[in-house]
Amino acid sequence: MVEHYAPHLDAVFHALSDPTRRAMLHRLSTSERTVSELATPFNMSLAGASKHIKVLEAAGLVQRHVQGRTHICTLQAARMAEAQEWLRYYEQFWEERLDDLEDMLRAEDRAQAAKAKRKPAKASKTKPGTKE
Amino acid sequence: MVEHYAPHLDAVFHALSDPTRRAMLHRLSTSERTVSELATPFNMSLAGASKHIKVLEAAGLVQRHVQGRTHICTLQAARMAEAQEWLRYYEQFWEERLDDLEDMLRAEDRAQAAKAKRKPAKASKTKPGTKE
């Protein structure tokens, strides 16, 4: 699937383009967190953290629910599947490159091994009368 | 691998957050293209296309080389591997997302029910005559 105009992809990739937001998602992957818990490791104001969380919410990657006066955030990873699906199409291109590199290195190894063998292997070891 | 502070990830995800740039990458996946070839389907000025291509170059997703007066762009998909690797960590969450959501909601229900029970249940563990 190569869906260029999917509006989710815009929002998801945009949300993931920031290291703070990626770190927030990672922290949410181990447990749900309050907004202030998400803000703490970045020494960030609640307003600053909330701004990032809003971007994550807009992308559908985080859900926020209110318990009393506390805002609790949970990871919604499903939307990332779309992004990974989009990237999957391009695997063939980077895998090709890696295969090419591997082929090249193997060809070099074979050439070196053949070169090393050639010197002592020239003399015939076949005894008269032996059968293959 | 979950590498939050990888500068490549910022640039790659940012580059992918725009539908025009994603469409350009897709066109480059079938063949190398000049800047004007990339601009054409979007009815875009060369300057406009060039701006998008610069973002793709900065992310290492496109390489541009000059032949005479023509700028030719080629796809460099390898950098996407890093983004896909980052997303791979989250697969576990979306693959079981519905189960997770259900479990979470049930756990919340149980926690609330337990909390409600706990108040009167302090005196004796089992009330005579109660059944589960």
CSV table of C-alpha atoms in Angstrom, one decimal:
chain,number,residue,atom,x,y,z
A,1,MET,CA,0.0,0.0,0.0
A,2,VAL,CA,1.4,3.3,-1.0
A,3,GLU,CA,-1.1,5.9,0.1
A,4,HIS,CA,0.4,9.3,-0.5
A,5,TYR,CA,-2.6,11.4,0.4
A,6,ALA,CA,-3.6,9.7,3.6
A,7,PRO,CA,-4.1,12.5,6.1
A,8,HIS,CA,-3.2,10.2,9.0
A,9,LEU,CA,0.3,9.7,7.5
A,10,ASP,CA,0.9,13.5,7.5
A,11,ALA,CA,0.0,13.7,11.2
A,12,VAL,CA,1.7,10.5,12.3
A,13,PHE,CA,5.0,11.3,10.6
A,14,HIS,CA,4.8,14.8,11.8
A,15,ALA,CA,4.2,13.6,15.4
A,16,LEU,CA,7.2,11.2,15.2
A,17,SER,CA,9.6,13.9,13.8
A,18,ASP,CA,10.3,15.2,17.3
A,19,PRO,CA,12.6,13.5,19.8
A,20,THR,CA,10.6,14.6,22.8
A,21,ARG,CA,7.4,13.2,21.3
A,22,ARG,CA,9.1,9.9,20.4
A,23,ALA,CA,10.5,9.7,24.0
A,24,MET,CA,7.0,10.3,25.4
A,25,LEU,CA,5.6,7.5,23.2
A,26,HIS,CA,8.3,5.2,24.5
A,27,ARG,CA,7.5,6.0,28.1
A,28,LEU,CA,3.8,5.4,27.4
A,29,SER,CA,4.7,2.0,25.9
A,30,THR,CA,5.6,0.7,29.4
A,31,SER,CA,2.7,2.3,31.3
A,32,GLU,CA,0.0,5.0,31.0
A,33,ARG,CA,1.2,8.3,32.5
A,34,THR,CA,-0.1,11.6,33.6
A,35,VAL,CA,0.8,14.8,31.7
A,36,SER,CA,3.1,15.8,34.6
A,37,GLU,CA,4.8,12.4,34.6
A,38,LEU,CA,5.4,12.9,30.9
A,39,ALA,CA,6.8,16.4,31.4
A,40,THR,CA,9.2,15.5,34.3
A,41,PRO,CA,12.1,13.9,32.5
A,42,PHE,CA,12.3,16.8,30.0
A,43,ASN,CA,12.3,19.4,32.8
A,44,MET,CA,9.3,20.8,30.8
A,45,SER,CA,6.4,22.9,31.9
A,46,LEU,CA,3.0,21.3,31.9
A,47,ALA,CA,2.0,23.6,29.1
A,48,GLY,CA,5.0,22.6,27.0
A,49,ALA,CA,4.3,18.9,27.6
A,50,SER,CA,0.7,19.4,26.8
A,51,LYS,CA,1.5,21.0,23.5
A,52,HIS,CA,3.5,17.9,22.5
A,53,ILE,CA,0.8,15.6,23.8
A,54,LYS,CA,-1.8,17.5,21.7
A,55,VAL,CA,0.3,16.8,18.5
A,56,LEU,CA,0.4,13.1,19.5
A,57,GLU,CA,-3.4,13.1,20.2
A,58,ALA,CA,-4.1,14.8,16.8
A,59,ALA,CA,-2.1,12.0,15.2
A,60,GLY,CA,-4.2,9.4,17.1
A,61,LEU,CA,-1.1,8.1,18.8
A,62,VAL,CA,-2.1,9.1,22.3
A,63,GLN,CA,-5.4,9.1,24.1
A,64,ARG,CA,-6.0,11.4,27.1
A,65,HIS,CA,-8.6,10.9,29.6
A,66,VAL,CA,-9.4,12.9,32.7
A,67,GLN,CA,-9.6,11.4,36.2
A,68,GLY,CA,-10.6,14.1,38.6
A,69,ARG,CA,-8.0,16.8,38.0
A,70,THR,CA,-5.5,14.4,36.5
A,71,HIS,CA,-5.0,13.9,32.7
A,72,ILE,CA,-3.9,10.4,32.0
A,73,CYS,CA,-2.3,9.5,28.7
A,74,THR,CA,-2.3,6.1,27.1
A,75,LEU,CA,-0.4,4.9,24.0
A,76,GLN,CA,-2.5,4.2,20.9
A,77,ALA,CA,0.0,2.5,18.6
A,78,ALA,CA,-2.4,1.3,15.9
A,79,ARG,CA,-2.0,4.4,13.8
A,80,MET,CA,1.7,3.6,13.5
A,81,ALA,CA,0.8,0.5,11.5
A,82,GLU,CA,-0.2,2.7,8.6
A,83,ALA,CA,3.2,4.4,8.7
A,84,GLN,CA,5.0,1.2,8.8
A,85,GLU,CA,2.9,-0.2,6.0
A,86,TRP,CA,3.9,2.8,3.9
A,87,LEU,CA,7.6,2.3,4.7
A,88,ARG,CA,7.3,-1.4,3.9
A,89,TYR,CA,7.0,-0.7,0.1
A,90,TYR,CA,10.5,0.8,0.3
A,91,GLU,CA,12.1,-2.2,1.9
A,92,GLN,CA,12.8,-3.7,-1.5
A,93,PHE,CA,15.1,-0.7,-2.3
A,94,TRP,CA,17.2,-0.8,0.9
A,95,GLU,CA,17.3,-4.6,0.9
A,96,GLU,CA,18.5,-4.5,-2.7
A,97,ARG,CA,21.3,-2.2,-1.7
A,98,LEU,CA,22.3,-4.5,1.2
A,99,ASP,CA,22.1,-7.6,-1.0
A,100,ASP,CA,24.3,-5.8,-3.6
A,101,LEU,CA,26.8,-5.0,-0.9
A,102,GLU,CA,26.7,-8.6,0.4
A,103,ASP,CA,27.1,-10.0,-3.1
A,104,MET,CA,30.1,-7.7,-3.7
A,105,LEU,CA,31.8,-8.7,-0.4
A,106,ARG,CA,31.2,-12.4,-1.1
A,107,ALA,CA,32.6,-12.1,-4.6
A,108,GLU,CA,35.6,-10.5,-3.2
A,109,ASP,CA,36.0,-13.2,-0.6
A,110,ARG,CA,35.7,-15.9,-3.3
A,111,ALA,CA,38.2,-14.1,-5.5
A,112,GLN,CA,40.7,-13.9,-2.6
A,113,ALA,CA,40.1,-17.6,-1.6
A,114,ALA,CA,40.6,-18.7,-5.2
A,115,LYS,CA,43.8,-16.7,-5.4
A,116,ALA,CA,45.1,-18.2,-2.1
A,117,LYS,CA,44.3,-21.7,-3.3
A,118,ARG,CA,45.8,-21.4,-6.7
A,119,LYS,CA,49.4,-21.3,-5.5
A,120,PRO,CA,49.8,-24.7,-3.7
A,121,ALA,CA,46.9,-26.4,-5.5
A,122,LYS,CA,48.5,-26.5,-8.9
A,123,ALA,CA,50.5,-29.7,-8.4
A,124,SER,CA,48.4,-32.8,-9.3
A,125,LYS,CA,47.6,-35.1,-6.4
A,126,THR,CA,46.0,-37.8,-8.5
A,127,LYS,CA,47.9,-41.0,-8.2
A,128,PRO,CA,48.0,-43.3,-11.2
A,129,GLY,CA,45.2,-45.8,-11.1
A,130,THR,CA,42.9,-43.9,-8.8
A,131,LYS,CA,39.4,-43.5,-9.8
A,132,GLU,CA,37.2,-40.5,-9.2
B,1,MET,CA,16.2,-0.4,18.9
B,2,VAL,CA,14.5,2.7,20.2
B,3,GLU,CA,16.7,5.6,19.5
B,4,HIS,CA,14.8,8.8,20.5
B,5,TYR,CA,17.6,11.2,19.9
B,6,ALA,CA,18.8,10.0,16.5
B,7,PRO,CA,19.0,13.2,14.4
B,8,HIS,CA,18.2,11.2,11.2
B,9,LEU,CA,14.9,10.1,12.6
B,10,ASP,CA,13.8,13.8,13.1
B,11,ALA,CA,14.7,14.6,9.5
B,12,VAL,CA,13.3,11.4,8.0
B,13,PHE,CA,10.0,11.6,9.8
B,14,HIS,CA,9.7,15.3,9.0
B,15,ALA,CA,10.5,14.6,5.3
B,16,LEU,CA,7.8,11.9,5.2
B,17,SER,CA,5.1,14.1,6.8
B,18,ASP,CA,4.3,15.8,3.6
B,19,PRO,CA,2.1,14.1,0.9
B,20,THR,CA,4.0,15.8,-2.0
B,21,ARG,CA,7.3,14.6,-0.7
B,22,ARG,CA,5.9,11.1,-0.2
B,23,ALA,CA,4.6,11.2,-3.8
B,24,MET,CA,8.0,12.3,-5.0
B,25,LEU,CA,9.7,9.4,-3.3
B,26,HIS,CA,7.2,7.0,-4.9
B,27,ARG,CA,8.0,8.4,-8.3
B,28,LEU,CA,11.7,8.1,-7.6
B,29,SER,CA,11.2,4.4,-6.7
B,30,THR,CA,10.4,3.6,-10.3
B,31,SER,CA,13.2,5.7,-11.9
B,32,GLU,CA,15.5,8.6,-11.3
B,33,ARG,CA,14.0,11.9,-12.3
B,34,THR,CA,14.9,15.5,-13.0
B,35,VAL,CA,13.7,18.2,-10.7
B,36,SER,CA,11.2,19.4,-13.4
B,37,GLU,CA,9.9,15.8,-13.9
B,38,LEU,CA,9.3,15.7,-10.2
B,39,ALA,CA,7.6,19.1,-10.3
B,40,THR,CA,5.2,18.3,-13.2
B,41,PRO,CA,2.5,16.2,-11.7
B,42,PHE,CA,2.0,18.7,-8.9
B,43,ASN,CA,1.7,21.7,-11.3
B,44,MET,CA,4.5,23.2,-9.1
B,45,SER,CA,7.2,25.7,-9.9
B,46,LEU,CA,10.8,24.4,-10.0
B,47,ALA,CA,11.5,26.5,-6.9
B,48,GLY,CA,8.6,24.9,-5.1
B,49,ALA,CA,9.7,21.4,-6.1
B,50,SER,CA,13.3,22.2,-5.3
B,51,LYS,CA,12.3,23.2,-1.7
B,52,HIS,CA,10.7,19.8,-1.2
B,53,ILE,CA,13.6,18.0,-2.7
B,54,LYS,CA,16.0,19.8,-0.3
B,55,VAL,CA,14.0,18.5,2.6
B,56,LEU,CA,14.3,15.0,1.2
B,57,GLU,CA,18.1,15.5,0.6
B,58,ALA,CA,18.6,16.8,4.1
B,59,ALA,CA,16.9,13.6,5.4
B,60,GLY,CA,19.3,11.5,3.2
B,61,LEU,CA,16.3,10.1,1.2
B,62,VAL,CA,17.2,11.6,-2.1
B,63,GLN,CA,20.5,12.3,-3.8
B,64,ARG,CA,20.8,15.0,-6.4
B,65,HIS,CA,23.5,15.1,-9.0
B,66,VAL,CA,24.1,17.6,-11.8
B,67,GLN,CA,24.5,16.5,-15.4
B,68,GLY,CA,25.2,19.6,-17.5
B,69,ARG,CA,22.3,21.9,-16.6
B,70,THR,CA,20.0,19.1,-15.4
B,71,HIS,CA,19.6,18.1,-11.8
B,72,ILE,CA,18.9,14.4,-11.5
B,73,CYS,CA,17.4,12.9,-8.3
B,74,THR,CA,17.7,9.4,-7.2
B,75,LEU,CA,16.0,7.6,-4.3
B,76,GLN,CA,18.2,6.7,-1.3
B,77,ALA,CA,15.8,4.4,0.7
B,78,ALA,CA,18.3,3.1,3.2
B,79,ARG,CA,17.6,5.9,5.7
B,80,MET,CA,14.0,4.7,5.9
B,81,ALA,CA,15.2,1.5,7.4
B,82,GLU,CA,16.0,3.4,10.6
B,83,ALA,CA,12.5,4.8,10.8
B,84,GLN,CA,11.0,1.3,10.2
B,85,GLU,CA,13.3,-0.1,12.8
B,86,TRP,CA,12.0,2.5,15.3
B,87,LEU,CA,8.4,1.7,14.4
B,88,ARG,CA,9.0,-2.1,14.7
B,89,TYR,CA,9.2,-1.8,18.5
B,90,TYR,CA,5.6,-0.6,18.6
B,91,GLU,CA,4.3,-3.5,16.5
B,92,GLN,CA,3.7,-5.5,19.7
B,93,PHE,CA,1.3,-2.8,20.9
B,94,TRP,CA,-0.9,-2.5,17.8
B,95,GLU,CA,-0.9,-6.2,17.1
B,96,GLU,CA,-2.8,-6.8,20.3
B,97,ARG,CA,-4.3,-3.4,20.6
B,98,LEU,CA,-7.9,-4.5,21.0
B,99,ASP,CA,-7.0,-7.1,23.6
B,100,ASP,CA,-4.9,-4.5,25.4
B,101,LEU,CA,-7.8,-2.0,25.3
B,102,GLU,CA,-10.2,-4.6,26.6
B,103,ASP,CA,-7.8,-5.7,29.3
B,104,MET,CA,-7.2,-2.2,30.4
B,105,LEU,CA,-10.9,-1.3,30.6
B,106,ARG,CA,-11.6,-4.6,32.5
B,107,ALA,CA,-8.7,-3.9,34.9
B,108,GLU,CA,-10.1,-0.4,35.5
B,109,ASP,CA,-13.5,-1.9,36.2
B,110,ARG,CA,-12.1,-4.4,38.6
B,111,ALA,CA,-10.0,-1.8,40.3
B,112,GLN,CA,-13.1,0.4,40.8
B,113,ALA,CA,-15.2,-2.5,42.0
B,114,ALA,CA,-12.4,-3.6,44.4
B,115,LYS,CA,-12.2,0.0,45.7
B,116,ALA,CA,-15.9,0.1,46.2
B,117,LYS,CA,-15.8,-3.2,48.0
B,118,ARG,CA,-12.9,-2.4,50.2
B,119,LYS,CA,-14.6,0.2,52.4
B,120,PRO,CA,-17.2,-2.1,54.1
B,121,ALA,CA,-15.0,-5.2,53.8
B,122,LYS,CA,-12.4,-4.2,56.4
B,123,ALA,CA,-14.0,-5.8,59.5
B,124,SER,CA,-14.4,-9.4,58.4
B,125,LYS,CA,-13.0,-11.1,55.3
B,126,THR,CA,-16.0,-13.2,54.5
B,127,LYS,CA,-19.5,-12.3,55.4
B,128,PRO,CA,-21.7,-15.2,56.4
B,129,GLY,CA,-24.0,-16.3,53.6
B,130,THR,CA,-22.3,-14.3,50.8
B,131,LYS,CA,-21.6,-16.1,47.6
B,132,GLU,CA,-19.2,-15.2,44.8
